[in-house]
C-alpha positions as a LaTeX table, in Angstrom:
\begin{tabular}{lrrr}
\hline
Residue & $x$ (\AA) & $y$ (\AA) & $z$ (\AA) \\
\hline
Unk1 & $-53.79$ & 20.51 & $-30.57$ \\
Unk2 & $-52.43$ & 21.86 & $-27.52$ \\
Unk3 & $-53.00$ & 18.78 & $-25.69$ \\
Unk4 & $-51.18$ & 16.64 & $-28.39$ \\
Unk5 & $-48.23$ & 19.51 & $-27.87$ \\
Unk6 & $-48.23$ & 18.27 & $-24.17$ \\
Unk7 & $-48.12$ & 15.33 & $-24.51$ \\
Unk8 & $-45.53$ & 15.03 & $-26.93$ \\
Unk9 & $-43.32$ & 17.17 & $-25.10$ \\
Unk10 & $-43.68$ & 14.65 & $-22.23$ \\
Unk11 & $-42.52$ & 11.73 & $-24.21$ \\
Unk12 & $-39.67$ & 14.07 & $-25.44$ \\
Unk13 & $-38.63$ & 15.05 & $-21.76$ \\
Unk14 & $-39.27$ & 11.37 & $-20.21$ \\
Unk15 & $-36.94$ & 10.28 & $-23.31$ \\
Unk16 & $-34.23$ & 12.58 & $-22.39$ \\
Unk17 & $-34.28$ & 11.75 & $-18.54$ \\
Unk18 & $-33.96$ & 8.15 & $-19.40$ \\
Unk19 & $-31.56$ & 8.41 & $-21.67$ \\
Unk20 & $-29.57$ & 10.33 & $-18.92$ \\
Unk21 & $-30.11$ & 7.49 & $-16.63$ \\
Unk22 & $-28.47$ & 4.93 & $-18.56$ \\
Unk23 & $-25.88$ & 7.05 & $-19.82$ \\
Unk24 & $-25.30$ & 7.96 & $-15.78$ \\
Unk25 & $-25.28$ & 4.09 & $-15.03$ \\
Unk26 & $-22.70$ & 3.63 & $-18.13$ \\
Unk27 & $-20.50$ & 6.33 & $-17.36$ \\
Unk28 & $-20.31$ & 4.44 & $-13.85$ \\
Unk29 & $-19.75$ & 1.01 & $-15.42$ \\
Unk30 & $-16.98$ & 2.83 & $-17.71$ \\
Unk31 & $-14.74$ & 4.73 & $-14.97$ \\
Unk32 & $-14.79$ & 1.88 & $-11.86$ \\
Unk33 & $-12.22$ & $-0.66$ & $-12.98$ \\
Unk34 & $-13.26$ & $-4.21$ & $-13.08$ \\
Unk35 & $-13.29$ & $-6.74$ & $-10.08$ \\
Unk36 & $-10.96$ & $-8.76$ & $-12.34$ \\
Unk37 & $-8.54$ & $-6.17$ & $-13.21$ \\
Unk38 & $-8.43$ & $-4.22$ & $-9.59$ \\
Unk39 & $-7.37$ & $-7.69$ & $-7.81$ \\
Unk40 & $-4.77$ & $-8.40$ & $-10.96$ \\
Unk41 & $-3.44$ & $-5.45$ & $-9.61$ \\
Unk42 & $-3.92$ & $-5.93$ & $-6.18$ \\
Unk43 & $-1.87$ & $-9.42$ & $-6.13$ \\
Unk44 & 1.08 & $-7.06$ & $-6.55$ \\
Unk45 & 0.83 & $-6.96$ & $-2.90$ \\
Unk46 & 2.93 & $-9.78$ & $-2.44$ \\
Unk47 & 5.78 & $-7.59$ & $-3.03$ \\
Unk48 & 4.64 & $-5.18$ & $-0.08$ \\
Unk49 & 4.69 & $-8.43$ & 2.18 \\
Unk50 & 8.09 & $-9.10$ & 0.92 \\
Unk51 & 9.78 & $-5.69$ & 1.57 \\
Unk52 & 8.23 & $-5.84$ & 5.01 \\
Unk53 & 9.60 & $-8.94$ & 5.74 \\
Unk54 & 13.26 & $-8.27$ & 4.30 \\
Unk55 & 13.44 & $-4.47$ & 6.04 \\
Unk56 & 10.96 & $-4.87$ & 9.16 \\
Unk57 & 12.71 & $-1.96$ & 10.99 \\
Unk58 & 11.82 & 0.34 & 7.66 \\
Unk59 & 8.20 & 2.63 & 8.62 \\
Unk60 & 7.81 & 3.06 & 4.99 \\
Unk61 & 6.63 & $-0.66$ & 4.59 \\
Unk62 & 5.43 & $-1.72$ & 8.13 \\
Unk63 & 1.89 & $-2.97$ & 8.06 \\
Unk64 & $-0.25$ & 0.00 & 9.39 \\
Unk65 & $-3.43$ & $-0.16$ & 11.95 \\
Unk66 & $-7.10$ & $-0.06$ & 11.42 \\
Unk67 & $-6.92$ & 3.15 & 13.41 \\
Unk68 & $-4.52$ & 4.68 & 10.98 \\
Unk69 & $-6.29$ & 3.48 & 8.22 \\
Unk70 & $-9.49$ & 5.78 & 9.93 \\
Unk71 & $-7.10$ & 8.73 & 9.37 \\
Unk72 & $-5.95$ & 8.08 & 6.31 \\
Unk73 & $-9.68$ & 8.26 & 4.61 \\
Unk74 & $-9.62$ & 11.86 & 5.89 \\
Unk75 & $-6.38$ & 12.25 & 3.97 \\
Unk76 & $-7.44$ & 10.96 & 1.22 \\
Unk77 & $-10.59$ & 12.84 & 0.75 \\
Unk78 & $-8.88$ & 16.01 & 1.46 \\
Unk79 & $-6.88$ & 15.83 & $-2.11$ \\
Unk80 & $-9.28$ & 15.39 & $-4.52$ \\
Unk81 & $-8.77$ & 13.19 & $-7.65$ \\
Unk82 & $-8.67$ & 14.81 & $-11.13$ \\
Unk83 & $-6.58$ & 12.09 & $-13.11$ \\
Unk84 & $-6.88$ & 7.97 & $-13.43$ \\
Unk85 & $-10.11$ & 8.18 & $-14.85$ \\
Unk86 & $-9.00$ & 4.37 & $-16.56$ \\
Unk87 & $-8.39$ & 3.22 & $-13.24$ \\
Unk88 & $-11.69$ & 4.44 & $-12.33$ \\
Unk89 & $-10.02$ & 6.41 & $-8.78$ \\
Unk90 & $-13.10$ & 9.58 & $-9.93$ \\
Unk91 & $-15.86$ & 7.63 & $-9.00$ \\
Unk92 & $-14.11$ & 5.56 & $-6.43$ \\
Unk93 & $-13.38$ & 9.10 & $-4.51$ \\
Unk94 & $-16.73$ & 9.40 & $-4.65$ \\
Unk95 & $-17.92$ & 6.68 & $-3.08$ \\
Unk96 & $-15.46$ & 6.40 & $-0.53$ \\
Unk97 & $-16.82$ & 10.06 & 0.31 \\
Unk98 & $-20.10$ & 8.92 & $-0.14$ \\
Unk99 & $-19.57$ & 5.90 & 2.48 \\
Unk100 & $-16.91$ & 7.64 & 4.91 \\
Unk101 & $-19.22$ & 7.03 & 8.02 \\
Unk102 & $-19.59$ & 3.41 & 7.44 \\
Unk103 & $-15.93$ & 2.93 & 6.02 \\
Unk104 & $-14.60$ & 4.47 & 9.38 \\
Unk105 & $-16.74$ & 2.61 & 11.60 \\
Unk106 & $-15.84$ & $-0.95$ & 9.53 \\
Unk107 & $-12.16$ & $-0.48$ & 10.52 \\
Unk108 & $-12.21$ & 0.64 & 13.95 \\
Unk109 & $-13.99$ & $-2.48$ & 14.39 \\
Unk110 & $-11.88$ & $-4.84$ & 12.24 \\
Unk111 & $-10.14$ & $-7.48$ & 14.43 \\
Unk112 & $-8.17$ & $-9.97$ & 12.07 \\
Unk113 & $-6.89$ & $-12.71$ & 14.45 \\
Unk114 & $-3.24$ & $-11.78$ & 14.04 \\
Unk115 & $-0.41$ & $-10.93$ & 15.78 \\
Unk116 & $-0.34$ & $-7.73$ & 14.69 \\
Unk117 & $-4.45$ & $-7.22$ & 14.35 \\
Unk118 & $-5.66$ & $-6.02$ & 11.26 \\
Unk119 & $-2.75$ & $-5.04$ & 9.82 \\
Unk120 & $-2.69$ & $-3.33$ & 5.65 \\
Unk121 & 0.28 & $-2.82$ & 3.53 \\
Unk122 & $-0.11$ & $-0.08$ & 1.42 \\
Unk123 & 1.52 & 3.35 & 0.32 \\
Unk124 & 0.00 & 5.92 & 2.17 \\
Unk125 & 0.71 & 8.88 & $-0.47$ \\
Unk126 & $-1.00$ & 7.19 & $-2.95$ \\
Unk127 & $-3.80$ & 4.57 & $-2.16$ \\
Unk128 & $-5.77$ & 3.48 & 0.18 \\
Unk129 & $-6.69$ & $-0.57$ & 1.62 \\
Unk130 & $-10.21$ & 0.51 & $-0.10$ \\
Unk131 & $-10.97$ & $-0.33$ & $-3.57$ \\
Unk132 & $-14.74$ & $-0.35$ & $-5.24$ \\
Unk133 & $-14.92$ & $-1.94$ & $-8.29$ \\
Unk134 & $-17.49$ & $-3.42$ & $-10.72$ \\
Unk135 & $-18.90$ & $-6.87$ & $-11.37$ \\
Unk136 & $-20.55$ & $-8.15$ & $-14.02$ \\
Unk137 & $-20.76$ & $-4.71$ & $-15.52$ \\
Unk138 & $-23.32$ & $-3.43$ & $-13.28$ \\
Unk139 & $-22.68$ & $-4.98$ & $-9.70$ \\
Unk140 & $-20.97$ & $-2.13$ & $-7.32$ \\
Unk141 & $-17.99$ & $-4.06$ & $-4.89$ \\
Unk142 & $-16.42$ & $-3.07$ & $-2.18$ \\
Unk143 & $-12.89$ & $-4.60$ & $-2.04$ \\
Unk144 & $-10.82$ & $-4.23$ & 1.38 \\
Unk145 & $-7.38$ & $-4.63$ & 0.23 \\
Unk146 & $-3.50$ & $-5.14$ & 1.12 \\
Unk147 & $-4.84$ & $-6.96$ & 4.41 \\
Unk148 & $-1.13$ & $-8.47$ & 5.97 \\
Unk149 & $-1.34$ & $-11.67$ & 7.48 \\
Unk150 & 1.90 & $-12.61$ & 9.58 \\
Unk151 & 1.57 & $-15.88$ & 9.30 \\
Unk152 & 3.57 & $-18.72$ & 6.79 \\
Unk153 & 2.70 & $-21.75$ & 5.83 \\
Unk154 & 4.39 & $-24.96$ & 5.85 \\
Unk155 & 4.26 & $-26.10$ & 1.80 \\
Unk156 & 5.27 & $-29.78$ & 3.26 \\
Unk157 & 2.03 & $-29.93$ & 5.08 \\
Unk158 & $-0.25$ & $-28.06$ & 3.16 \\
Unk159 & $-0.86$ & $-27.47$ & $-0.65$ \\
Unk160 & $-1.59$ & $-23.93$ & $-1.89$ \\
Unk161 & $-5.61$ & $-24.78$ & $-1.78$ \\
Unk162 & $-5.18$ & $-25.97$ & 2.09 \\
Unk163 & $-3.03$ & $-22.96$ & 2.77 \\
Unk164 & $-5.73$ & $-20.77$ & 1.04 \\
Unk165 & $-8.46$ & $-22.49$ & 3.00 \\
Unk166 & $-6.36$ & $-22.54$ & 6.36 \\
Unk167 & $-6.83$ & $-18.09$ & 5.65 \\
Unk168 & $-10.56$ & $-18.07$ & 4.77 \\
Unk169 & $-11.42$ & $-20.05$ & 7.91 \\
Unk170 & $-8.87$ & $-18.59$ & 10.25 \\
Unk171 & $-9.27$ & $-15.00$ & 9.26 \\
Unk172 & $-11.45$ & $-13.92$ & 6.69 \\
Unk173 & $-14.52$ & $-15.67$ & 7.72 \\
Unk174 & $-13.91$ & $-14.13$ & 11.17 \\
Unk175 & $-14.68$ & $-10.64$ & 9.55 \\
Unk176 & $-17.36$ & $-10.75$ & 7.13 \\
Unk177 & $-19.88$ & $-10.05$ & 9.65 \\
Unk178 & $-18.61$ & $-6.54$ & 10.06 \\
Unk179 & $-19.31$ & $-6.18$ & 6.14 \\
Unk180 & $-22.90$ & $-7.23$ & 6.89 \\
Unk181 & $-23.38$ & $-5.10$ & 9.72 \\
Unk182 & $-21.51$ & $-1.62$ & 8.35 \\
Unk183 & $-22.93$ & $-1.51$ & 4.64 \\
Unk184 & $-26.39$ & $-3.04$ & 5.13 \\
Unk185 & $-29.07$ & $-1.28$ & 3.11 \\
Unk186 & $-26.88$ & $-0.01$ & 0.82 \\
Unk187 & $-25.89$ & $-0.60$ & $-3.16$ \\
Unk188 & $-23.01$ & $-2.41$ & $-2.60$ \\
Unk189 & $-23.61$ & $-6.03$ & $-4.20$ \\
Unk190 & $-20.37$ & $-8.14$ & $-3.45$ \\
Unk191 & $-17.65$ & $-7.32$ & $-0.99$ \\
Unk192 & $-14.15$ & $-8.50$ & $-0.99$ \\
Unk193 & $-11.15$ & $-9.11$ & 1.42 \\
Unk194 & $-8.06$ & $-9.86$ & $-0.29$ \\
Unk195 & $-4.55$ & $-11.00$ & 2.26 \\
Unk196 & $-1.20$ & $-11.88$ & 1.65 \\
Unk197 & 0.65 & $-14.25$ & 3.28 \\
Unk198 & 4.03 & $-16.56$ & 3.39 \\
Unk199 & 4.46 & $-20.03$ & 2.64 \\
Unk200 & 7.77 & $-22.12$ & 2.70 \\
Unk201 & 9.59 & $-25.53$ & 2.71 \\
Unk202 & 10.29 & $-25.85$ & 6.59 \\
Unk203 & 12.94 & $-28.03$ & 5.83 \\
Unk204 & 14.70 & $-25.59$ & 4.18 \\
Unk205 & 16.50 & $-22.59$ & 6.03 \\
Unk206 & 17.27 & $-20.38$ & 3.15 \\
Unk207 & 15.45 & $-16.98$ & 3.32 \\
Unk208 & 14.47 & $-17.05$ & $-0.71$ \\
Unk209 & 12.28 & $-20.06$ & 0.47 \\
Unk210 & 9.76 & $-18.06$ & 2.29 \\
Unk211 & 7.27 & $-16.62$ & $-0.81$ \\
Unk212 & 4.36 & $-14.38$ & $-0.45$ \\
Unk213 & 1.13 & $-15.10$ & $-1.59$ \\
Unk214 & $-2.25$ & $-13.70$ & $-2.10$ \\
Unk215 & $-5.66$ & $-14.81$ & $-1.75$ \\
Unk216 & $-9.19$ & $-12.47$ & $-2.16$ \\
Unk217 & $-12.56$ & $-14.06$ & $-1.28$ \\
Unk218 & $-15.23$ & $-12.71$ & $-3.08$ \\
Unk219 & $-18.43$ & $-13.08$ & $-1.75$ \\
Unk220 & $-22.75$ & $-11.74$ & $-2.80$ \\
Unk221 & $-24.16$ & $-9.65$ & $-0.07$ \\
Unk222 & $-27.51$ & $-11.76$ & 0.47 \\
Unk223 & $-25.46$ & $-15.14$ & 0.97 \\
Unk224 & $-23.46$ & $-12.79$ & 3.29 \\
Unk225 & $-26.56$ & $-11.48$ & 5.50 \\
Unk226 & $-27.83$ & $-14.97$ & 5.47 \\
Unk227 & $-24.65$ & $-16.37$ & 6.93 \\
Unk228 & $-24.23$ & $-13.72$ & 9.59 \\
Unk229 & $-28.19$ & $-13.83$ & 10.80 \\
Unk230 & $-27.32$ & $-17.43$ & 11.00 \\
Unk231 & $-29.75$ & $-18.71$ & 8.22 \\
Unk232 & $-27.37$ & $-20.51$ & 6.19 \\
Unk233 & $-24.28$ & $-22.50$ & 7.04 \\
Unk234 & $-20.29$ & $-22.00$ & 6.48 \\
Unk235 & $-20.35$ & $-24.19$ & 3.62 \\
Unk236 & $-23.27$ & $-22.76$ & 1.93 \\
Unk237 & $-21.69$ & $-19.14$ & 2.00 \\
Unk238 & $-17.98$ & $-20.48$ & 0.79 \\
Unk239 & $-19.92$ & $-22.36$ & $-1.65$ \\
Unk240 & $-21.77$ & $-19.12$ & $-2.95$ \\
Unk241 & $-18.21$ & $-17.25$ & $-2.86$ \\
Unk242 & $-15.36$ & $-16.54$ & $-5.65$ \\
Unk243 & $-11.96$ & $-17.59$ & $-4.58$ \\
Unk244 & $-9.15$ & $-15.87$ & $-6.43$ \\
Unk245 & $-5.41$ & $-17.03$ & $-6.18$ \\
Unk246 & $-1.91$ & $-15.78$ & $-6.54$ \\
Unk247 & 0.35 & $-18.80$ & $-5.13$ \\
Unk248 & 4.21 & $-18.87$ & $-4.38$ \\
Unk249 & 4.99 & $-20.41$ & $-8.07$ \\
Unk250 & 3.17 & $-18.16$ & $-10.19$ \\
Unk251 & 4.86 & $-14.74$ & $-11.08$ \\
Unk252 & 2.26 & $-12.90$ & $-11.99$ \\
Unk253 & $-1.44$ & $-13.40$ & $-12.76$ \\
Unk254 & $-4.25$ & $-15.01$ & $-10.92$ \\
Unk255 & $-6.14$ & $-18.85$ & $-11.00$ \\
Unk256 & $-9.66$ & $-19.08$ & $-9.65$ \\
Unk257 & $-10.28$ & $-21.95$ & $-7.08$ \\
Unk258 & $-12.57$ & $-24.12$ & $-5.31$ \\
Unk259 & $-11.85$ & $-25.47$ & $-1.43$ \\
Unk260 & $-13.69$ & $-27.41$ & 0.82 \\
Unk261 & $-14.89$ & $-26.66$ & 4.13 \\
Unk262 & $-14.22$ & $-29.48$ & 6.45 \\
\hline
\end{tabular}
């Protein structure tokens, strides 16, 4: 009798810690906002690249520095969040605490070919370029966000897919490794870079010509490692990626795309 005691008391307590377990992995699911939503909202950045542009001289929106961005994790850890819990900023604090080390050491090495290298537009008294979101319900991301790109693209020469490609291969693909070799080993699933940048008519002067737009390049971890240790080409990590896109005639919203490595 005792022994059946025991041993249902050990179905009762193995119960209970599983049941804890998934609601844990729920609760998780529940308060980390959704790849999809956190880059709906992160498109938005294309109005950051426009009040750059129009008031350069302004601090409040000039593009700040990987090194800055190093202090501004400090910052940000130092005022602990107790609201958002839809937007899912609880258990985003936590694992930006949680990965501090490796978030620190991925910017100080970040070196976007640009004239102003590595540059993120972002309001410093209330976010950060660091997002983590979920995918798939389950999948932990790591999106680095509000990355400013300088450049703008001539819309005579190049349709919004070859101005989206001309990014990827000119600046995003440039970086990945430094996801591969700062968050190895870890639970982090997908990782993301999302830019903005400008397009325009060239043959037109007016200054409402020149439009933002944004672009984030989603992309598995494995594919990733694969690519950086040289196992797999270009074209087979692109063609393992999700391409997301805001162009210069949509208002709002995003379109999911295919390109081409040539």
């Amino acid at each position: 009798m005792k022994n059946k005691n025991l041993f249902i008391l050990i179905i009762i307590f193995s119960t209970l810690v599983i049941d804890n377990t998934f609601s844990q992995e729920k609760s998780d699911s529940l308060y980390l906002m959704t790849v999809k939503n956190r880059l709906n909202y992160e498109q938005f950045s294309r109005t950051s690249w426009d009040l750059y542009r129009f008031n350069p001289a302004d601090e409040n929106y000039f593009p700040k520095s990987p090194k800055y961005v190093v202090q501004d994790i400090d910052r940000f850890l130092s005022n602990p969040s107790e609201e958002d819990k839809v937007k899912g900023r609880i258990n985003e604090f936590s694992l930006i605490k949680e990965y501090k080390s490796n978030l620190k050491a991925f910017f100080n090495e970040l070196d976007f070919i640009n004239d102003i290298s590595g540059s993120f537009l972002y309001n410093e008294n209330t976010e950060l370029p660091i997002n983590f979101a979920v995918y798939n319900d389950k999948s932990i991301t790591l999106i680095i966000s509000s990355v400013y790109i300088k450049h703008t693209y001539n819309t005579l020469e190049l349709s919004s897919k070859q101005r989206a490609t001309k990014v990827i291969t000119s600046y995003i693909l440039p970086s990945l490794k430094e996801f591969a070799k700062h968050f190895s080993d870890t639970k982090i699933e997908y990782f993301v870079i999302s830019c903005t940048y400008g397009s325009k008519d060239f043959s037109d002067d007016n200054t409402l010509n020149t439009k933002p737009e944004f672009l984030a390049f989603m992309v598995p971890a494995e594919p990733l490692k694969k690519y950086v240790d040289l196992e797999i080409t270009e074209e087979a990590l692109v063609n393992s990626a999700e391409i997301f896109l805001s162009d210069r005639d949509m208002v709002t919203g995003l379109k999911k795309i295919e390109i081409t490595i040539d």
